[in-house]
Coordinates of C-alpha atoms and ligand atoms in Angstrom, one line a residue:
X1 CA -21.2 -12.6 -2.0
X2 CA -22.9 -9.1 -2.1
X3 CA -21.7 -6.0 -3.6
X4 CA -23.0 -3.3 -2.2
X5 CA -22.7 0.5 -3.5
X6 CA -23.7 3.0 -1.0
X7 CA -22.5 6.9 -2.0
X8 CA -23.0 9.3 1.1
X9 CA -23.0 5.8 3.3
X10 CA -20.3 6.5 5.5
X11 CA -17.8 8.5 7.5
X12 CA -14.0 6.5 7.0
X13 CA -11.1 7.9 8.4
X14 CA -7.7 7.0 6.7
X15 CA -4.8 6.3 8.9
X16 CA -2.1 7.4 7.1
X17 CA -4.1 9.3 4.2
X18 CA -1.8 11.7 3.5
X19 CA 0.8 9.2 2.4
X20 CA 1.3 7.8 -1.5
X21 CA -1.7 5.3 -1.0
X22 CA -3.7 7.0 1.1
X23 CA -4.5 9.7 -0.5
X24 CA -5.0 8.1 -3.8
X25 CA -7.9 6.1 -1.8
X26 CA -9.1 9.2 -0.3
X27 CA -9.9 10.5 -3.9
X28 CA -11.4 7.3 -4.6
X29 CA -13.7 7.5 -1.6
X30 CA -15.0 11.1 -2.3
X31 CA -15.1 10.0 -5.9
X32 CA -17.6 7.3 -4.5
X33 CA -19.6 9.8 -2.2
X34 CA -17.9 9.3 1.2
X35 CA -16.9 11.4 3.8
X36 CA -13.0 11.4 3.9
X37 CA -11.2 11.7 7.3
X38 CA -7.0 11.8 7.3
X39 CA -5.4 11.0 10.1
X40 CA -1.8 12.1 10.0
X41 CA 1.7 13.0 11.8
X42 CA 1.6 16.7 12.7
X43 CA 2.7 19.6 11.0
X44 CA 3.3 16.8 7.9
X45 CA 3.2 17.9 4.7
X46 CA -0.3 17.9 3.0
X47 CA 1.6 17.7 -0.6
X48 CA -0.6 14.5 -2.0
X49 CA -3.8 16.5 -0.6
X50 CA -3.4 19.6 -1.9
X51 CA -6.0 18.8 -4.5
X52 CA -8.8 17.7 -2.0
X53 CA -8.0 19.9 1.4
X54 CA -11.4 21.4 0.8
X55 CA -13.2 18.4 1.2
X56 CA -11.3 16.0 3.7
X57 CA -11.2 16.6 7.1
X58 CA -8.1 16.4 8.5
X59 CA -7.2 15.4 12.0
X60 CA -3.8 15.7 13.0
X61 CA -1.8 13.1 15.6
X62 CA 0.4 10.7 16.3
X63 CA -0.7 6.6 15.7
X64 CA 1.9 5.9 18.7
X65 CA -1.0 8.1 21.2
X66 CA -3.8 6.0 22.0
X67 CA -5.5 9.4 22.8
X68 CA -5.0 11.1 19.5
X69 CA -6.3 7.5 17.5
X70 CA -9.3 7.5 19.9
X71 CA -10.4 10.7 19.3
X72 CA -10.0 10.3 15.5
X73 CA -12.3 7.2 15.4
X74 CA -15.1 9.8 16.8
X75 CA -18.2 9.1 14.6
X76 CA -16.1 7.2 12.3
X77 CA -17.8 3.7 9.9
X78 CA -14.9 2.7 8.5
X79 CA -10.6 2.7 9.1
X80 CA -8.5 2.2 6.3
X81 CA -5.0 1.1 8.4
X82 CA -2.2 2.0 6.1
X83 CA 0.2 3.6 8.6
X84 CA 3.9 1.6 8.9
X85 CA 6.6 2.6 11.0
X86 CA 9.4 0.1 9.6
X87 CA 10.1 -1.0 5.9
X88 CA 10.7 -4.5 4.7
X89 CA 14.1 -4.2 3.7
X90 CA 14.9 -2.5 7.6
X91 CA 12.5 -3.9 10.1
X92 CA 15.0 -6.7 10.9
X93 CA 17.2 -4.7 12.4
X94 CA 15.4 -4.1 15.2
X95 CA 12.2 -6.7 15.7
X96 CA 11.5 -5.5 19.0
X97 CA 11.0 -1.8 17.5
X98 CA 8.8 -3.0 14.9
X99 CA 6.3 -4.7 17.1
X100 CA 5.6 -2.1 19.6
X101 CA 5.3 0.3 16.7
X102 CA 3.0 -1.6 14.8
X103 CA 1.8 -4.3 15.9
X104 CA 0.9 -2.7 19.5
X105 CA -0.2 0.0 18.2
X106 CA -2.5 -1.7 16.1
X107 CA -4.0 -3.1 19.0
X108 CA -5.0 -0.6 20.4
X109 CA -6.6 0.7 17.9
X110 CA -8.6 -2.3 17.7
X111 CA -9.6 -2.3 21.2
X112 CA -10.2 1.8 20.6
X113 CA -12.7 0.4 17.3
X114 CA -14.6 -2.0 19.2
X115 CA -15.4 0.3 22.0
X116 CA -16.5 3.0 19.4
X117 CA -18.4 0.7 16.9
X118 CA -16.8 0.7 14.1
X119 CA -18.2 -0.9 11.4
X120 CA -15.2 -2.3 9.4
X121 CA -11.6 -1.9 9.2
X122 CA -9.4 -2.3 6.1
X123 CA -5.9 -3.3 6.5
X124 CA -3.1 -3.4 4.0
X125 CA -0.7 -6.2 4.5
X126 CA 2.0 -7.0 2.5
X127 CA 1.9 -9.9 -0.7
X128 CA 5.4 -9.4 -0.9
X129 CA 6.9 -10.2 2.9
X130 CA 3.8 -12.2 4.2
X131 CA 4.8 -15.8 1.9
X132 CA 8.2 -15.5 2.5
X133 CA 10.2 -17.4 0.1
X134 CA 7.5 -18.9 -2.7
X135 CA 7.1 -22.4 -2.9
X136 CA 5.3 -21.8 -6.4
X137 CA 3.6 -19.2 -8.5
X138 CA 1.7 -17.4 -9.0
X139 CA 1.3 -17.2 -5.2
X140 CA -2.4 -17.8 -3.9
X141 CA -4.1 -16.6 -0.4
X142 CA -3.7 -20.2 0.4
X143 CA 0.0 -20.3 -0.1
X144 CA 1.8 -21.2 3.2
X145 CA 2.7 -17.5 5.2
X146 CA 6.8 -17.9 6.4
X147 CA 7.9 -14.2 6.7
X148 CA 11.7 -14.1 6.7
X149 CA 11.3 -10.1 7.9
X150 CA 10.1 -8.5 10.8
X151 CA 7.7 -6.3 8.7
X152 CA 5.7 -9.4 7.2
X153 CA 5.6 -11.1 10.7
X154 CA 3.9 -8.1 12.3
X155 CA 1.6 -7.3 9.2
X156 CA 0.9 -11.5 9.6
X157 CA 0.0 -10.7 13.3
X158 CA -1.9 -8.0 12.8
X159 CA -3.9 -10.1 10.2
X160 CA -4.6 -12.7 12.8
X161 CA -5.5 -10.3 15.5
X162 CA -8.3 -9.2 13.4
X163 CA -9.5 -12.3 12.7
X164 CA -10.0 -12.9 16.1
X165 CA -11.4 -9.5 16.9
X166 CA -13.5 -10.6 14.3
X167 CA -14.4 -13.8 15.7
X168 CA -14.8 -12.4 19.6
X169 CA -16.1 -9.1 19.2
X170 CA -17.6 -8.6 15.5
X171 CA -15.4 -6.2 14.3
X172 CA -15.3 -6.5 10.6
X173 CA -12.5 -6.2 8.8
X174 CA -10.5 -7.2 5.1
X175 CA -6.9 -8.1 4.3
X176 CA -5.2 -6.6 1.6
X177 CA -2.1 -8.5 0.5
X178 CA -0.4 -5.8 -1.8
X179 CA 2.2 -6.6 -4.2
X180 CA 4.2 -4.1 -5.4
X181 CA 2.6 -0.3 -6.3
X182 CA 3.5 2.7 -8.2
X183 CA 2.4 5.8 -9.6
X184 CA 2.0 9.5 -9.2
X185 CA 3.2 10.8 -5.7
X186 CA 4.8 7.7 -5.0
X187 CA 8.1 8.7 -3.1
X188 CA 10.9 9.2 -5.9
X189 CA 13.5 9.2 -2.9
X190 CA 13.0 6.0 -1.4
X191 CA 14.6 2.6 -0.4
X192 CA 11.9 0.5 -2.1
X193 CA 9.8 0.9 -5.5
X194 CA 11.9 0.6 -8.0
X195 CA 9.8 1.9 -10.6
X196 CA 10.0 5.4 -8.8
X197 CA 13.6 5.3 -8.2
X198 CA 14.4 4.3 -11.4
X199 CA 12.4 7.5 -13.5
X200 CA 13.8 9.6 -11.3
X201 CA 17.4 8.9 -11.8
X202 CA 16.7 8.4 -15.5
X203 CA 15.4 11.7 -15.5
X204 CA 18.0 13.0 -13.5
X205 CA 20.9 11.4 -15.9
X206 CA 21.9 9.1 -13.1
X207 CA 23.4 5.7 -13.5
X208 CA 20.6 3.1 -12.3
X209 CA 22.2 0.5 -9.7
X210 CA 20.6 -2.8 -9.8
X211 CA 21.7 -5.3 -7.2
X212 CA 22.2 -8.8 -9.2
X213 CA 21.4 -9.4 -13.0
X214 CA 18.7 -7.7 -13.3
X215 CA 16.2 -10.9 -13.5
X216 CA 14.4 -9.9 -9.9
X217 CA 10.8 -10.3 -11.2
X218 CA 8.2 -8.6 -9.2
X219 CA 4.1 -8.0 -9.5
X220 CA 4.0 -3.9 -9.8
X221 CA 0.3 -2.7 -9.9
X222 CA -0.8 0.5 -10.8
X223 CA -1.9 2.8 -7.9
X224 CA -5.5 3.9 -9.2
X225 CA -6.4 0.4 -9.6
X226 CA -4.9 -0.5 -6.1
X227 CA -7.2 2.4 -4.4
X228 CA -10.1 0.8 -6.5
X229 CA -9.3 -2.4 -4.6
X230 CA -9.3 -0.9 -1.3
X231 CA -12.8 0.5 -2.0
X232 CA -14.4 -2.4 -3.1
X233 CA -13.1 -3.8 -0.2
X234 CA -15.0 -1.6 2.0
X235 CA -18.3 -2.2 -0.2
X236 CA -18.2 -5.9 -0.6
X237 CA -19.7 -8.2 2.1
X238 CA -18.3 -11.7 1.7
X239 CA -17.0 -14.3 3.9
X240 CA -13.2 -14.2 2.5
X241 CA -11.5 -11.6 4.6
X242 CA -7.5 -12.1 3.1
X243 CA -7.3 -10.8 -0.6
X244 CA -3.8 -10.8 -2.8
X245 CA -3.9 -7.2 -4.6
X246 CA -1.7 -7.0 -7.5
X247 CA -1.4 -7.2 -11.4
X248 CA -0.9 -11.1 -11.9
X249 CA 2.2 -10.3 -13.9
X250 CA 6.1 -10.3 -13.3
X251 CA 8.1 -7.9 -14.7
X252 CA 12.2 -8.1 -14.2
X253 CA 14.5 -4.8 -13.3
X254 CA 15.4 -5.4 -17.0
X255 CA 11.8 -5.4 -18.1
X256 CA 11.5 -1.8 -16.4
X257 CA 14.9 -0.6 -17.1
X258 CA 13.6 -1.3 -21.1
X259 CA 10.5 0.1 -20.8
X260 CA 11.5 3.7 -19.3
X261 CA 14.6 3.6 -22.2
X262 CA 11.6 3.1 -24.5
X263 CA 9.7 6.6 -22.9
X264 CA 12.2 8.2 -21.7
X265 CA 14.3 8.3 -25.4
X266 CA 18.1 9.3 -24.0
X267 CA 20.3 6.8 -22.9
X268 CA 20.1 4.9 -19.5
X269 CA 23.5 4.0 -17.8
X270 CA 23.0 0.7 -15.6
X271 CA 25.4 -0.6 -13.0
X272 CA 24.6 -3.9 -12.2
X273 CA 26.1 -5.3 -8.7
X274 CA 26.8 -8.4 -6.3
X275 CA 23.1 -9.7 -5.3
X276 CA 21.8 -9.1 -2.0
X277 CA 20.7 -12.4 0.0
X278 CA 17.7 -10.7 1.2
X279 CA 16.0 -10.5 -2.2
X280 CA 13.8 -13.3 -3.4
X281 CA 14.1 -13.9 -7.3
X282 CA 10.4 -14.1 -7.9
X283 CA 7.1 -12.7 -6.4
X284 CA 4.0 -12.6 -8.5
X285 CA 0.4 -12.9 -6.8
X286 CA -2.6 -14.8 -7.8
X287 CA -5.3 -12.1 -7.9
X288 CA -8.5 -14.7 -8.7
X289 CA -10.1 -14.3 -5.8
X290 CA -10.0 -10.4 -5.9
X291 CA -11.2 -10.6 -9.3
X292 CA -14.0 -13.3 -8.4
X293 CA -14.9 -11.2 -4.6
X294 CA -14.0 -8.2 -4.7
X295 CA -15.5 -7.5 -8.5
X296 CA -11.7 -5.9 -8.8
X297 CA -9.6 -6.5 -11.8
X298 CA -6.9 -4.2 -12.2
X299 CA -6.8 -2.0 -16.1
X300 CA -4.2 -0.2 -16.2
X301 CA -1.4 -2.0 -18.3
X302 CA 1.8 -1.6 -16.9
X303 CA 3.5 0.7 -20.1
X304 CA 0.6 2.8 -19.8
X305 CA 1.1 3.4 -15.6
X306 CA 4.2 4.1 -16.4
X307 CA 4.5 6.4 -19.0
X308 CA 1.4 8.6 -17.1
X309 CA 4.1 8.4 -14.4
X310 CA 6.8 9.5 -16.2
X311 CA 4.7 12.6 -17.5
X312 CA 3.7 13.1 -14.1
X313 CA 7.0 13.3 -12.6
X314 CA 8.0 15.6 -15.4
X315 CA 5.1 18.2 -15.4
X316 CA 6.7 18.6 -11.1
X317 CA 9.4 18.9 -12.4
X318 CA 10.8 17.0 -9.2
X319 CA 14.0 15.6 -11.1
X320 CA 14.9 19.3 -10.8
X321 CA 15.1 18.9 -7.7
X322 CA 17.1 15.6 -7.4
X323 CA 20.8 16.5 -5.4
Ligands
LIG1 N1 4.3 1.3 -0.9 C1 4.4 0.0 -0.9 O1 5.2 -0.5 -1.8 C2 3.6 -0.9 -0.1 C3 3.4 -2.2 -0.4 C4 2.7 -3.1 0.4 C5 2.1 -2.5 1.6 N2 2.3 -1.2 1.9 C6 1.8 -0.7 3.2 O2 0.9 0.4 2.8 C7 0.9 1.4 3.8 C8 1.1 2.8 3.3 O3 2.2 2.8 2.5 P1 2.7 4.1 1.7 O4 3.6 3.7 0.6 O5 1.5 4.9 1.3 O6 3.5 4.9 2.8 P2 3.7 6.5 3.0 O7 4.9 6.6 3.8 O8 3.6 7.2 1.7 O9 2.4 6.9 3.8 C9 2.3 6.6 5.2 C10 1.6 7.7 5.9 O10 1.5 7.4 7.3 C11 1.8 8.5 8.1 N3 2.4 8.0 9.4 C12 3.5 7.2 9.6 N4 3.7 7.1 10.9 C13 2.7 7.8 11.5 C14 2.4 8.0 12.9 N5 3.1 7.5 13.9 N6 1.3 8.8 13.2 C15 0.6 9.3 12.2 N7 0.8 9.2 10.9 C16 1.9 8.4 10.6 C17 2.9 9.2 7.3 O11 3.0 10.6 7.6 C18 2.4 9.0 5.8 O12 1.5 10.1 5.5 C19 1.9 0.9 4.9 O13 1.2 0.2 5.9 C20 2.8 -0.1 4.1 O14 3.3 -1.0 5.0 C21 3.1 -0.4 1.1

């Protein structure tokens, strides 16, 4: 294993760098010395960039147009892959959707990163969807891969595919298998992350709706550690390729729900209903060989990611804004 730190070594383009991960690894590239390249949906809002538009370049496109993702890779080291068109919990409904979206897509942008040379691509999979149900924990890279969604068959696809563009053409590439993040301009509004739903509707005085008891444990890791991951990723040469990325830890609903009542001081109404089939009662990764590879470990304990999220959310203001 070598770990190599090269500031100014490279041009990396971001696929998807305006979103809540992206752009946190784009300021850990330029904190590192890289040029920063975000490829993006046009006319999207550049929200999570405001703070860097002066030094990223931003290119902007469509990931289903070969054309636009061939002209982004122009003069471009390094891809960080992070764009998704479906979401675990919806990609079943239509399978077909989901692998011309991503999974052809992503082809092509492999074919499209041969032809241009690229030196390495990173790729965030899903820890998550990619095991399926857990046979035991915490779950290993070795643990067998039995996707019961559409979205963890495709990100398992793609990860083959770039094995073997790996193995026939010498494209680089690492696999990041991440659990569960969150933290500042994580989406407040969506159908997943539940530590983002649930601060906002405790800051908005909602009820929180929790589907089951409560005892759902999942592996949330904080989002600056996650971007550290990514980075390493790029500057570490090693023969694993397929890396779990998470905290090591489980943490119930419950755990949250007590933890933002603990920061957040007023009361926090819960409504606890029928369990959905879909959601399997434990997922927590086995991050050793990040830690041993990758020279990653993530710091940031989960009170403390969540009460600078919390504090975050507040200085926004964006409960304000909650309908
Ligand atoms: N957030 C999570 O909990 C989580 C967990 C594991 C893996 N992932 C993976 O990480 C990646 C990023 O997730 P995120 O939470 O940052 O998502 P996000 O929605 O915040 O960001 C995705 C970005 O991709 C852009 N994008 C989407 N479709 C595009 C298209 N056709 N053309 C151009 N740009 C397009 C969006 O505009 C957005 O800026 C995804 O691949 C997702 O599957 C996310």
């Amino acid at each position: 294993m070598f770990f190599n730190f090269m500031p100014n070594a490279g041009n990396c383009l971001i696929l998807g760098g305006g979103g809540f991960i992206g752009s946190h690894v784009a300021d850990m590239l330029l904190k590192r010395g890289y040029r920063v390249t975000i490829f993006g949906k046009r006319n999207s809002k550049k929200t999570n960039l405001a703070h860097i538009l002066d030094r990223v370049k931003i290119i902007e496109g469509d990931f289903n147009n070969d054309v636009d993702v061939r002209q982004s890779l122009d003069r471009i080291d390094y891809v960080f892959h992070l764009i998704s068109g479906t979401l675990p919990a919806t990609s079943n409904d239509n399978p077909i959707y989901d692998i011309e979206i991503n999974l052809v897509n992503t082809i092509r942008l492999l074919n499209a990163s041969v032809e241009r040379g690229v030196k390495k691509i990173i790729f965030v999979s899903s820890g998550g969807t990619v095991y399926g149900t857990p046979t035991h924990i915490p779950i290993s890279e070795q643990h067998p891969t039995h996707p019961i969604s559409s979205y963890g068959v495709v990100k398992k696809a793609i990860e083959d595919y770039l094995f073997m563009y790996h193995a026939l053409y010498g494209l680089d590439y690492t696999v990041l298998r991440l659990s569960n993040p969150y933290g500042e301009r994580q989406n407040i509004f969506g159908v997943q992350g539940a530590v983002a739903v649930f601060l906002r509707k405790a800051l908005n005085g909602e009820p929180i709706e929790i589907w089951g008891d409560g005892n759902t444990v999942r592996d949330y890791v904080y989002i600056g550690d996650v971007a550290e991951a990514f980075v390493n990723a790029l500057e570490t040469t090693t023969a694993e390729k397929i890396f779990n990325i998470g905290s090591g830890d489980g943490r119930s609903l419950n755990d949250i729900i007590n933890l933002i009542s603990t920061i957040h001081g007023p009361r926090i109404e819960v409504k606890y209903l029928p369990a959905r089939r879909v959601d399997i009662p434990v997922n927590i990764l086995d991050i050793s060989l990040a830690r041993t590879h990758l020279n990653w470990q993530p710091t940031t304990p989960f009170q403390d990611g969540v009460k600078r999220f919390y504090n975050y959310l507040n200085t926004q203001r964006y409960a304000q804004h909650v309908g």
